[in-house]
PDB file of C-alpha atoms in Angstrom:
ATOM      1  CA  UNK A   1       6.721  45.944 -46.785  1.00 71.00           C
ATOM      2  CA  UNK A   2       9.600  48.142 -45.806  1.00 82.00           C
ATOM      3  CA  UNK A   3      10.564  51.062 -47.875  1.00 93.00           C
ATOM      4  CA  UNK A   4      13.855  52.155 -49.088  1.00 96.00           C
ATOM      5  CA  UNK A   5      16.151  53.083 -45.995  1.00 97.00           C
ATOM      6  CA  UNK A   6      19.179  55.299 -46.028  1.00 98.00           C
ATOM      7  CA  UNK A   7      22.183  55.565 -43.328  1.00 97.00           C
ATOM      8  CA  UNK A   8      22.820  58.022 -42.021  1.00 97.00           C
ATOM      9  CA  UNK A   9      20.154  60.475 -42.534  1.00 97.00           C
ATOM     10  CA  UNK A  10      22.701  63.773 -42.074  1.00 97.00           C
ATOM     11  CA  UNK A  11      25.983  63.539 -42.511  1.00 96.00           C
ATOM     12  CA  UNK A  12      29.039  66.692 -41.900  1.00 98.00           C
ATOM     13  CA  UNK A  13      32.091  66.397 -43.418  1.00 97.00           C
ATOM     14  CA  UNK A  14      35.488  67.725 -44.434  1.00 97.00           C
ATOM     15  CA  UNK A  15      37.001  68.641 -47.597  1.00 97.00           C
ATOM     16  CA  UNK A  16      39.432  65.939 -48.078  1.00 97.00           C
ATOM     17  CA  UNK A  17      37.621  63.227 -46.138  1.00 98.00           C
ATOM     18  CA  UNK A  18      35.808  60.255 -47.514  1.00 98.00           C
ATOM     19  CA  UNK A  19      32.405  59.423 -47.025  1.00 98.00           C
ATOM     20  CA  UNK A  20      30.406  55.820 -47.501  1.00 98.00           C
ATOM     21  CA  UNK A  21      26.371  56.007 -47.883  1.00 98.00           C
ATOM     22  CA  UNK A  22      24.546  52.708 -46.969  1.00 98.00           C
ATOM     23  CA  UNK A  23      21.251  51.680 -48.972  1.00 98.00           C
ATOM     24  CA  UNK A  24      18.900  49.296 -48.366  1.00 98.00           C
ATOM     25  CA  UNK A  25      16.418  48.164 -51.224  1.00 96.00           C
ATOM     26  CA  UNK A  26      12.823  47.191 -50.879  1.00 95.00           C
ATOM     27  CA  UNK A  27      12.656  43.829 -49.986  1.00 94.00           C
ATOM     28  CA  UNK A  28      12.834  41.790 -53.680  1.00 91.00           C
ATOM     29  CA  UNK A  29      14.045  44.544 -55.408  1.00 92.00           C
ATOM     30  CA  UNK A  30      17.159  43.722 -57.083  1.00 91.00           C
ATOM     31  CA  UNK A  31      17.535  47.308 -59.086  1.00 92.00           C
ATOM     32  CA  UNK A  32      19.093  50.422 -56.881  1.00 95.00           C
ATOM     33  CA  UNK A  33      19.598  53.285 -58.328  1.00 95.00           C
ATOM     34  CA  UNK A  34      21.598  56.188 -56.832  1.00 97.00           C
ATOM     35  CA  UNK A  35      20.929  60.238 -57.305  1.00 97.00           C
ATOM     36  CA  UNK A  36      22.673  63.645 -56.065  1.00 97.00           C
ATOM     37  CA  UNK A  37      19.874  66.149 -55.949  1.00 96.00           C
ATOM     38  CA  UNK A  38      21.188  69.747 -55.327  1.00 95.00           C
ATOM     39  CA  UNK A  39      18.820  72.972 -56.038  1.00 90.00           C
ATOM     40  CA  UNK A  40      21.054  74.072 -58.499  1.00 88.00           C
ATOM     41  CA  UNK A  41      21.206  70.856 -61.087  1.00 91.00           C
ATOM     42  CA  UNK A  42      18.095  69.044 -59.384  1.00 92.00           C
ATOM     43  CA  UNK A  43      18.367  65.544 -59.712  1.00 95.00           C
ATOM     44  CA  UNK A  44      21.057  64.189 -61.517  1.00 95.00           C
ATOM     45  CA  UNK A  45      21.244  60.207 -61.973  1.00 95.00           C
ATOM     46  CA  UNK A  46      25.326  58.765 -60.787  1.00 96.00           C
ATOM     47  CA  UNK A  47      25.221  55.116 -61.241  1.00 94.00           C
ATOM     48  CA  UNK A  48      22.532  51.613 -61.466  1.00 93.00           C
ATOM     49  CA  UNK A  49      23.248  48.522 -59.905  1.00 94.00           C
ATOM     50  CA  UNK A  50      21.453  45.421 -61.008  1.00 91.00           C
ATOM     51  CA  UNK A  51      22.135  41.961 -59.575  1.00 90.00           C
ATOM     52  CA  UNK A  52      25.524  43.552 -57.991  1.00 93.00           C
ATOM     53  CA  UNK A  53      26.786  44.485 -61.357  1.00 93.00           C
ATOM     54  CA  UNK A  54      27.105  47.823 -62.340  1.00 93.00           C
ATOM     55  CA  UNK A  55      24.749  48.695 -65.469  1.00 90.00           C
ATOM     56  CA  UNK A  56      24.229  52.347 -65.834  1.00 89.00           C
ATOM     57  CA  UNK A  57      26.648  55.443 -64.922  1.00 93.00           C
ATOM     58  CA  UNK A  58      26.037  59.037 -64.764  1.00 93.00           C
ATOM     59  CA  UNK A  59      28.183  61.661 -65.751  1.00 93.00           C
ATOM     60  CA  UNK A  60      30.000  61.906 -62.644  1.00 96.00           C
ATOM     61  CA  UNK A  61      33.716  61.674 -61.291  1.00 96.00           C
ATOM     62  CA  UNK A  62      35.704  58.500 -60.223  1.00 95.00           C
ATOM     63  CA  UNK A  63      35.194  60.284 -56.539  1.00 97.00           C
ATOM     64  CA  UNK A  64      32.114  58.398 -56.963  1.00 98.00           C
ATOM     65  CA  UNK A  65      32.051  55.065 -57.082  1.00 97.00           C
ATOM     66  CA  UNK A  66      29.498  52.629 -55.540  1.00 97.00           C
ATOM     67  CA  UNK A  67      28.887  48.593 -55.434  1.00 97.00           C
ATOM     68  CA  UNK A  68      25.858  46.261 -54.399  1.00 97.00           C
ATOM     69  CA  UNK A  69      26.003  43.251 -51.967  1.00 96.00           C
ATOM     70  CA  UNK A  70      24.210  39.940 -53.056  1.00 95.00           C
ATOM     71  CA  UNK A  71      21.262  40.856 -50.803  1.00 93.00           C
ATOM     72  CA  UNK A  72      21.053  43.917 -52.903  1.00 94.00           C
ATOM     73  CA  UNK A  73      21.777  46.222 -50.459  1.00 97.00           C
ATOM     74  CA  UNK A  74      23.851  49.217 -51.868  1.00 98.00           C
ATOM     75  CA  UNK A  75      26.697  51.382 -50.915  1.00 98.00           C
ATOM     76  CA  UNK A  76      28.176  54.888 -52.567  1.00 98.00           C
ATOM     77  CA  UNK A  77      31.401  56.169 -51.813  1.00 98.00           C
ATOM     78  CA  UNK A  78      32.984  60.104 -52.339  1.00 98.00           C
ATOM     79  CA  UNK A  79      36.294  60.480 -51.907  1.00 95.00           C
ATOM     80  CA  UNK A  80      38.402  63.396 -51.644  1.00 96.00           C
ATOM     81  CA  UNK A  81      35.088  65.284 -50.713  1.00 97.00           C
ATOM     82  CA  UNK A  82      34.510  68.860 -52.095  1.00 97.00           C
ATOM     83  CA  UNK A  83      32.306  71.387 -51.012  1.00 97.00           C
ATOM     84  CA  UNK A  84      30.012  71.094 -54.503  1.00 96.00           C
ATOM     85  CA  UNK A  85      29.231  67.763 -53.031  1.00 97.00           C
ATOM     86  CA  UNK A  86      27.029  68.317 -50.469  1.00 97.00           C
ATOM     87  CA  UNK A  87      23.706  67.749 -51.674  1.00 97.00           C
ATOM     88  CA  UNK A  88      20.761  65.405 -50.947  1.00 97.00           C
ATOM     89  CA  UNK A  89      22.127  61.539 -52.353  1.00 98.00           C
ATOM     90  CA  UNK A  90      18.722  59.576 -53.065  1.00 98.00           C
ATOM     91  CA  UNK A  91      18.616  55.732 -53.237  1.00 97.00           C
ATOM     92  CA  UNK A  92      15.810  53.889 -55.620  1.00 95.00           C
ATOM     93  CA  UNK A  93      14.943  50.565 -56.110  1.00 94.00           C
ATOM     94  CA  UNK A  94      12.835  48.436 -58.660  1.00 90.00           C
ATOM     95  CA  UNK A  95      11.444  44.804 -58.802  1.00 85.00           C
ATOM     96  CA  UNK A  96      11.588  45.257 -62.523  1.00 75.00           C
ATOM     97  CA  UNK A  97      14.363  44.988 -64.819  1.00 68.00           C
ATOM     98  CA  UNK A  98      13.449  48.130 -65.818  1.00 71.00           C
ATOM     99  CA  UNK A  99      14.050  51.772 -64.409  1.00 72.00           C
ATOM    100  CA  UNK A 100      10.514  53.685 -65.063  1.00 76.00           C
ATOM    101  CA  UNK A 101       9.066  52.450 -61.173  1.00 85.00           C
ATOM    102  CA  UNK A 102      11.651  53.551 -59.291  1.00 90.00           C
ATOM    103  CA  UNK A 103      10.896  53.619 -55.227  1.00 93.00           C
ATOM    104  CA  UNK A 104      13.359  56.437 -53.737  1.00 95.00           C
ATOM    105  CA  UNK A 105      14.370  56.663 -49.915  1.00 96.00           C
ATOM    106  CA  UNK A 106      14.176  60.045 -47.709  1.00 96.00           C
ATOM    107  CA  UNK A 107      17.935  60.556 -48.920  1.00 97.00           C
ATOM    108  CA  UNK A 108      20.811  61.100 -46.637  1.00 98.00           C
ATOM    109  CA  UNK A 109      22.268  65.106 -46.642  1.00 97.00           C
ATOM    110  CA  UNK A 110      26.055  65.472 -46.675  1.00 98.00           C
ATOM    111  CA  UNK A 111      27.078  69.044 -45.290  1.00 97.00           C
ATOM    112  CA  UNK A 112      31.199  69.150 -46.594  1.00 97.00           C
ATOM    113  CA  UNK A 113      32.820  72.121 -44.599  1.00 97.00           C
TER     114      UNK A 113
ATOM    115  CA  UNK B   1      20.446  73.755 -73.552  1.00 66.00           C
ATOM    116  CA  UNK B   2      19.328  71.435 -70.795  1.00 78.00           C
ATOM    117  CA  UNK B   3      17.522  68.322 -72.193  1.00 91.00           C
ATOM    118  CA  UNK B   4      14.456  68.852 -69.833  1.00 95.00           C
ATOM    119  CA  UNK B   5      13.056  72.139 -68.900  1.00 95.00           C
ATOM    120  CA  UNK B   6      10.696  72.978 -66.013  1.00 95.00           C
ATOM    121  CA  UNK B   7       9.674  75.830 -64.644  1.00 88.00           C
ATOM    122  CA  UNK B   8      10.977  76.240 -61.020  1.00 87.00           C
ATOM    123  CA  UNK B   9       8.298  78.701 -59.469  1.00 87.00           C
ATOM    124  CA  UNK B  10       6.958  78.734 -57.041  1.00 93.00           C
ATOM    125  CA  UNK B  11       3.674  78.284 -58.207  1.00 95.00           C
ATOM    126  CA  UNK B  12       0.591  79.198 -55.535  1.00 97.00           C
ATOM    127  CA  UNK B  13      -2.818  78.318 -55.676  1.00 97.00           C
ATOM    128  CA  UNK B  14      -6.059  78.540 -53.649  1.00 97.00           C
ATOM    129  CA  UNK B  15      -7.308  75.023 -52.645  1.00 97.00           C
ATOM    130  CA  UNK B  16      -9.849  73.825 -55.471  1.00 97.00           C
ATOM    131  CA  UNK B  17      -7.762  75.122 -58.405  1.00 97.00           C
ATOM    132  CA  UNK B  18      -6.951  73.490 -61.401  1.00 97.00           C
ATOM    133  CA  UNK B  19      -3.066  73.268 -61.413  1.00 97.00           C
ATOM    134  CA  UNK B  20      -1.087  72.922 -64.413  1.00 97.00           C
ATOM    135  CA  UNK B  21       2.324  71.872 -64.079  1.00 97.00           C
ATOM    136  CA  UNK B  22       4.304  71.386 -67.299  1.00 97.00           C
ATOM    137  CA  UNK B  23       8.056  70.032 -68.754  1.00 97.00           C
ATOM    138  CA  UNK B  24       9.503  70.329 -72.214  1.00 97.00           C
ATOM    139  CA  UNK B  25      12.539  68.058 -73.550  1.00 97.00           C
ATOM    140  CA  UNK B  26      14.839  68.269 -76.316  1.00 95.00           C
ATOM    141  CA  UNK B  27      15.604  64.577 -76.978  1.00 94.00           C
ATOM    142  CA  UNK B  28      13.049  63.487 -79.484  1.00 93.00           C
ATOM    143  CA  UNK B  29      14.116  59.899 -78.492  1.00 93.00           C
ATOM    144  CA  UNK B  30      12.281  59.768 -75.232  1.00 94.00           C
ATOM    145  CA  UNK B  31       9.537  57.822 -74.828  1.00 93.00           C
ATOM    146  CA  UNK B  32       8.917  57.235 -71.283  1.00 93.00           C
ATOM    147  CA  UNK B  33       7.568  59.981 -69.274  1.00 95.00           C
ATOM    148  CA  UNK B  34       7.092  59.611 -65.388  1.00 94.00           C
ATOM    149  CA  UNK B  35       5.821  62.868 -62.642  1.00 97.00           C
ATOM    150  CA  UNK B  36       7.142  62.722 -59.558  1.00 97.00           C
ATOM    151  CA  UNK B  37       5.950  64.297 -56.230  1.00 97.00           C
ATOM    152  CA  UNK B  38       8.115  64.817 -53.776  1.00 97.00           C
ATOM    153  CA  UNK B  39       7.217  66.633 -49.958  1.00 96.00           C
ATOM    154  CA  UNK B  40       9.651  68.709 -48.036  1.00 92.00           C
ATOM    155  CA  UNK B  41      12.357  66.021 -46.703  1.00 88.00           C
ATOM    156  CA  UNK B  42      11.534  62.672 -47.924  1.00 92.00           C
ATOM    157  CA  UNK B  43      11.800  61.441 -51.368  1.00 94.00           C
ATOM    158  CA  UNK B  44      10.581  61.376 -54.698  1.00 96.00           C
ATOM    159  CA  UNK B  45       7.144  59.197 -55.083  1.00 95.00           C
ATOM    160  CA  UNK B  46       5.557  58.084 -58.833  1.00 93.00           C
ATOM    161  CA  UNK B  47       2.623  59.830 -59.166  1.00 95.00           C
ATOM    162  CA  UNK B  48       1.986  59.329 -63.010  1.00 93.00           C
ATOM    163  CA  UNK B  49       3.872  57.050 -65.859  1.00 91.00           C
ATOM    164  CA  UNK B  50       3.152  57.233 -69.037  1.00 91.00           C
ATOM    165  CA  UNK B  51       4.519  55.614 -72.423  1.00 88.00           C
ATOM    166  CA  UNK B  52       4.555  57.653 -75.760  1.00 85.00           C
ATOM    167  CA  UNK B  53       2.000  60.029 -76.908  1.00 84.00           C
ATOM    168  CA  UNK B  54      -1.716  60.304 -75.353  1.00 86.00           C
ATOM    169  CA  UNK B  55      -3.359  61.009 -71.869  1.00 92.00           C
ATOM    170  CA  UNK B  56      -3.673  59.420 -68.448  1.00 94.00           C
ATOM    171  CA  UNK B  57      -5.904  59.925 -65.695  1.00 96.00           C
ATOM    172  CA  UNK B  58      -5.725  58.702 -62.411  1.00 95.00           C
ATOM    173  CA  UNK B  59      -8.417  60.351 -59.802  1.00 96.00           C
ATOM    174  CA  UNK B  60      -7.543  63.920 -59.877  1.00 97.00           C
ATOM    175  CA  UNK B  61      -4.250  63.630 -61.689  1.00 97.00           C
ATOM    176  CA  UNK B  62      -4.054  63.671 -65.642  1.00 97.00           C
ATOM    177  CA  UNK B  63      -0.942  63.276 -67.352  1.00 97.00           C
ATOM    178  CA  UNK B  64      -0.893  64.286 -71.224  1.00 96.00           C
ATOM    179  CA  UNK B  65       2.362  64.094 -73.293  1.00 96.00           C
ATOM    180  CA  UNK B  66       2.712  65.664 -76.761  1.00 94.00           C
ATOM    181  CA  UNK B  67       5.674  64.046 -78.749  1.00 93.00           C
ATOM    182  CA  UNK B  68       5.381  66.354 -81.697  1.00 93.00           C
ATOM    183  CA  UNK B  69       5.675  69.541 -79.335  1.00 94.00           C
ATOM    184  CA  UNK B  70       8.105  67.636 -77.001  1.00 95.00           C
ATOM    185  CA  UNK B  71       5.821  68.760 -73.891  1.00 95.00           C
ATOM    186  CA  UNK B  72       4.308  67.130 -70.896  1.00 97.00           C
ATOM    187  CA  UNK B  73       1.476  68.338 -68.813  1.00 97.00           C
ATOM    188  CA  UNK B  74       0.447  67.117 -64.910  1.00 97.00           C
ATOM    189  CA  UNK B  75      -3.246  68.774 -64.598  1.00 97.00           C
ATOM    190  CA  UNK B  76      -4.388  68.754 -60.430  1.00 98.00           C
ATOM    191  CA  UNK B  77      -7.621  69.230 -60.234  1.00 98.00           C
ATOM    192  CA  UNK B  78      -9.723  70.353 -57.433  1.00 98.00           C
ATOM    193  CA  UNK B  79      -6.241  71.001 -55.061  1.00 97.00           C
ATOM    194  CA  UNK B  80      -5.588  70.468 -51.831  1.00 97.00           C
ATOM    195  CA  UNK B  81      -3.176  71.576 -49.292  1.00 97.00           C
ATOM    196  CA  UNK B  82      -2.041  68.426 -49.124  1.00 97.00           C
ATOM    197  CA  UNK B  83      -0.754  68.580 -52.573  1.00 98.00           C
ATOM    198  CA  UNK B  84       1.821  70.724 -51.358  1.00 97.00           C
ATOM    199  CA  UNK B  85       5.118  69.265 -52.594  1.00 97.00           C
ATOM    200  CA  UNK B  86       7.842  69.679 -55.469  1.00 97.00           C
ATOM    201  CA  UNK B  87       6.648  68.013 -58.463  1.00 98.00           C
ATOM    202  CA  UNK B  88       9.469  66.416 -61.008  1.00 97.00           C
ATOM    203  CA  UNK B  89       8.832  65.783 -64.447  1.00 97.00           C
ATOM    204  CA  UNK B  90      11.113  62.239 -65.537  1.00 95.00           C
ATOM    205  CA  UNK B  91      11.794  60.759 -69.039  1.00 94.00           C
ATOM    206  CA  UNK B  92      13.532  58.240 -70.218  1.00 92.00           C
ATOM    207  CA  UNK B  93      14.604  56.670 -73.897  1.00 91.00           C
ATOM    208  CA  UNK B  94      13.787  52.781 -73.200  1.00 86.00           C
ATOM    209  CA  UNK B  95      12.809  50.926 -70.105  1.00 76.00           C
ATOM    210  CA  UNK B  96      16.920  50.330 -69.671  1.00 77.00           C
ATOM    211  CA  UNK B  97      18.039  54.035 -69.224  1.00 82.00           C
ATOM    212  CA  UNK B  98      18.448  56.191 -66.415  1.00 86.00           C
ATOM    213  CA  UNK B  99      15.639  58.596 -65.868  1.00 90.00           C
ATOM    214  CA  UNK B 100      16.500  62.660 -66.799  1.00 93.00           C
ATOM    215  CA  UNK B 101      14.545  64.612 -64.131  1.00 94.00           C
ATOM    216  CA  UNK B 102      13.558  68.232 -64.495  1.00 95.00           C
ATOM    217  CA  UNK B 103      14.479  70.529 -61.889  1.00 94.00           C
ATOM    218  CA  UNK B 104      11.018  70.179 -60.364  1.00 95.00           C
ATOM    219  CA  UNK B 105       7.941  72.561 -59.872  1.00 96.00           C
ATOM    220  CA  UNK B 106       7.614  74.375 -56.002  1.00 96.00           C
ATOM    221  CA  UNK B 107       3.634  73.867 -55.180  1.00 97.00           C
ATOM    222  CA  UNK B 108       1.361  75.366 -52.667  1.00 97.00           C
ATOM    223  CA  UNK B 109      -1.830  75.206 -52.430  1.00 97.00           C
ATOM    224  CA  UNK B 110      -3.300  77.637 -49.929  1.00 97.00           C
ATOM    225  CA  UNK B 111      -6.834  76.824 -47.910  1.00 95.00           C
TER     226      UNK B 111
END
């Protein structure tokens, strides 16, 4: 099977601009999970999509917002981009309902000038 | 205070030490407690999940968690360089909640 994949792997951007981050699950795993891991906070959990509703969120922003297709591929959004969000943004999936097996991709790094 | 504590390092051993990499928490409500290994540029992998109180081994890896101290050990034994990686301690309150990750543990392990 496939692992996680993330588009695109680097990413530069703007202050100002918007950015979308694509995710694709594990094949039959209907739990994704997104994460911003900086070295400063480490890894800090934004929001849980199960099914293509939203069940968890993180302490984070409206900037951040994300939403899952019925094939359970995922998407995140940041708008309005500031330079304390560049970071490493992790995707995770799970065939279980639960969160505790998580699978994570190699990330994609956004660079905001 | 954060709710999970970790000692950054770096941490450096020779290869066949016994490493001891260990996480303490604040929420006494946690009962799920996962390590993580994660290598330079790619992401975090399981290495070890446990549930409450106790210890788990799995070849060279042992996972202990003490609930009344609110501290989790990962013992390596016998180390190689290939166990050369950030190590994240996890926890979580039910199967249902997002994970809280420590900061993570820098490891090398020299030959």
């Amino acid at each position: 099977k496939a692992g996680v994949t993330q588009t695109p792997r680097y990413l530069i951007k703007t202050r100002g601009q918007q950015v979308t981050l694509s995710c694709s699950p594990i094949s039959g795993h209907r739990s994704v999970s997104w994460y911003q891991q900086t070295p400063g906070q480490g890894l800090q959990f934004l929001f849980e999509y199960f099914s293509e509703t939203q069940r968890n969120k993180g302490n984070f922003p409206g900037r951040f917002s994300g939403r899952q297709f019925s094939n359970s591929r995922s998407e995140m959004n940041v708008s309005t981009l500031e330079l304390g969000d560049s970071a490493l943004y992790l995707c995770a999936s799970s065939d279980r309902p639960d969160l505790n097996e998580q699978f994570f991709g190699p990330g994609t790094r956004l660079t905001v000038l | 205070q954060k709710e999970v504590e970790q000692d950054p390092g770096p941490l450096s051993v020779p290869e066949g030490a016994i490493v001891s990499l260990n996480c303490t928490y604040s929420n006494s409500a946690f009962q799920y407690f996962m390590w993580y290994r994660q290598y330079s540029r790619k992401g975090p992998e399981l290495l070890m999940y446990t549930y409450s109180s106790g210890n788990k081994e799995d070849g060279r890896f042992t996972a202990q968690v003490d609930k009344s101290s609110k501290y989790i050990s990962l013992f390596i034994r016998d180390s190689q360089p290939s166990d050369s990686a950030t190590y994240l301690c996890a926890m979580s309150v039910t199967g249902n909640t997002p994970l809280v990750f420590g900061k993570g543990t820098r490891l090398s392990v020299i030959a």
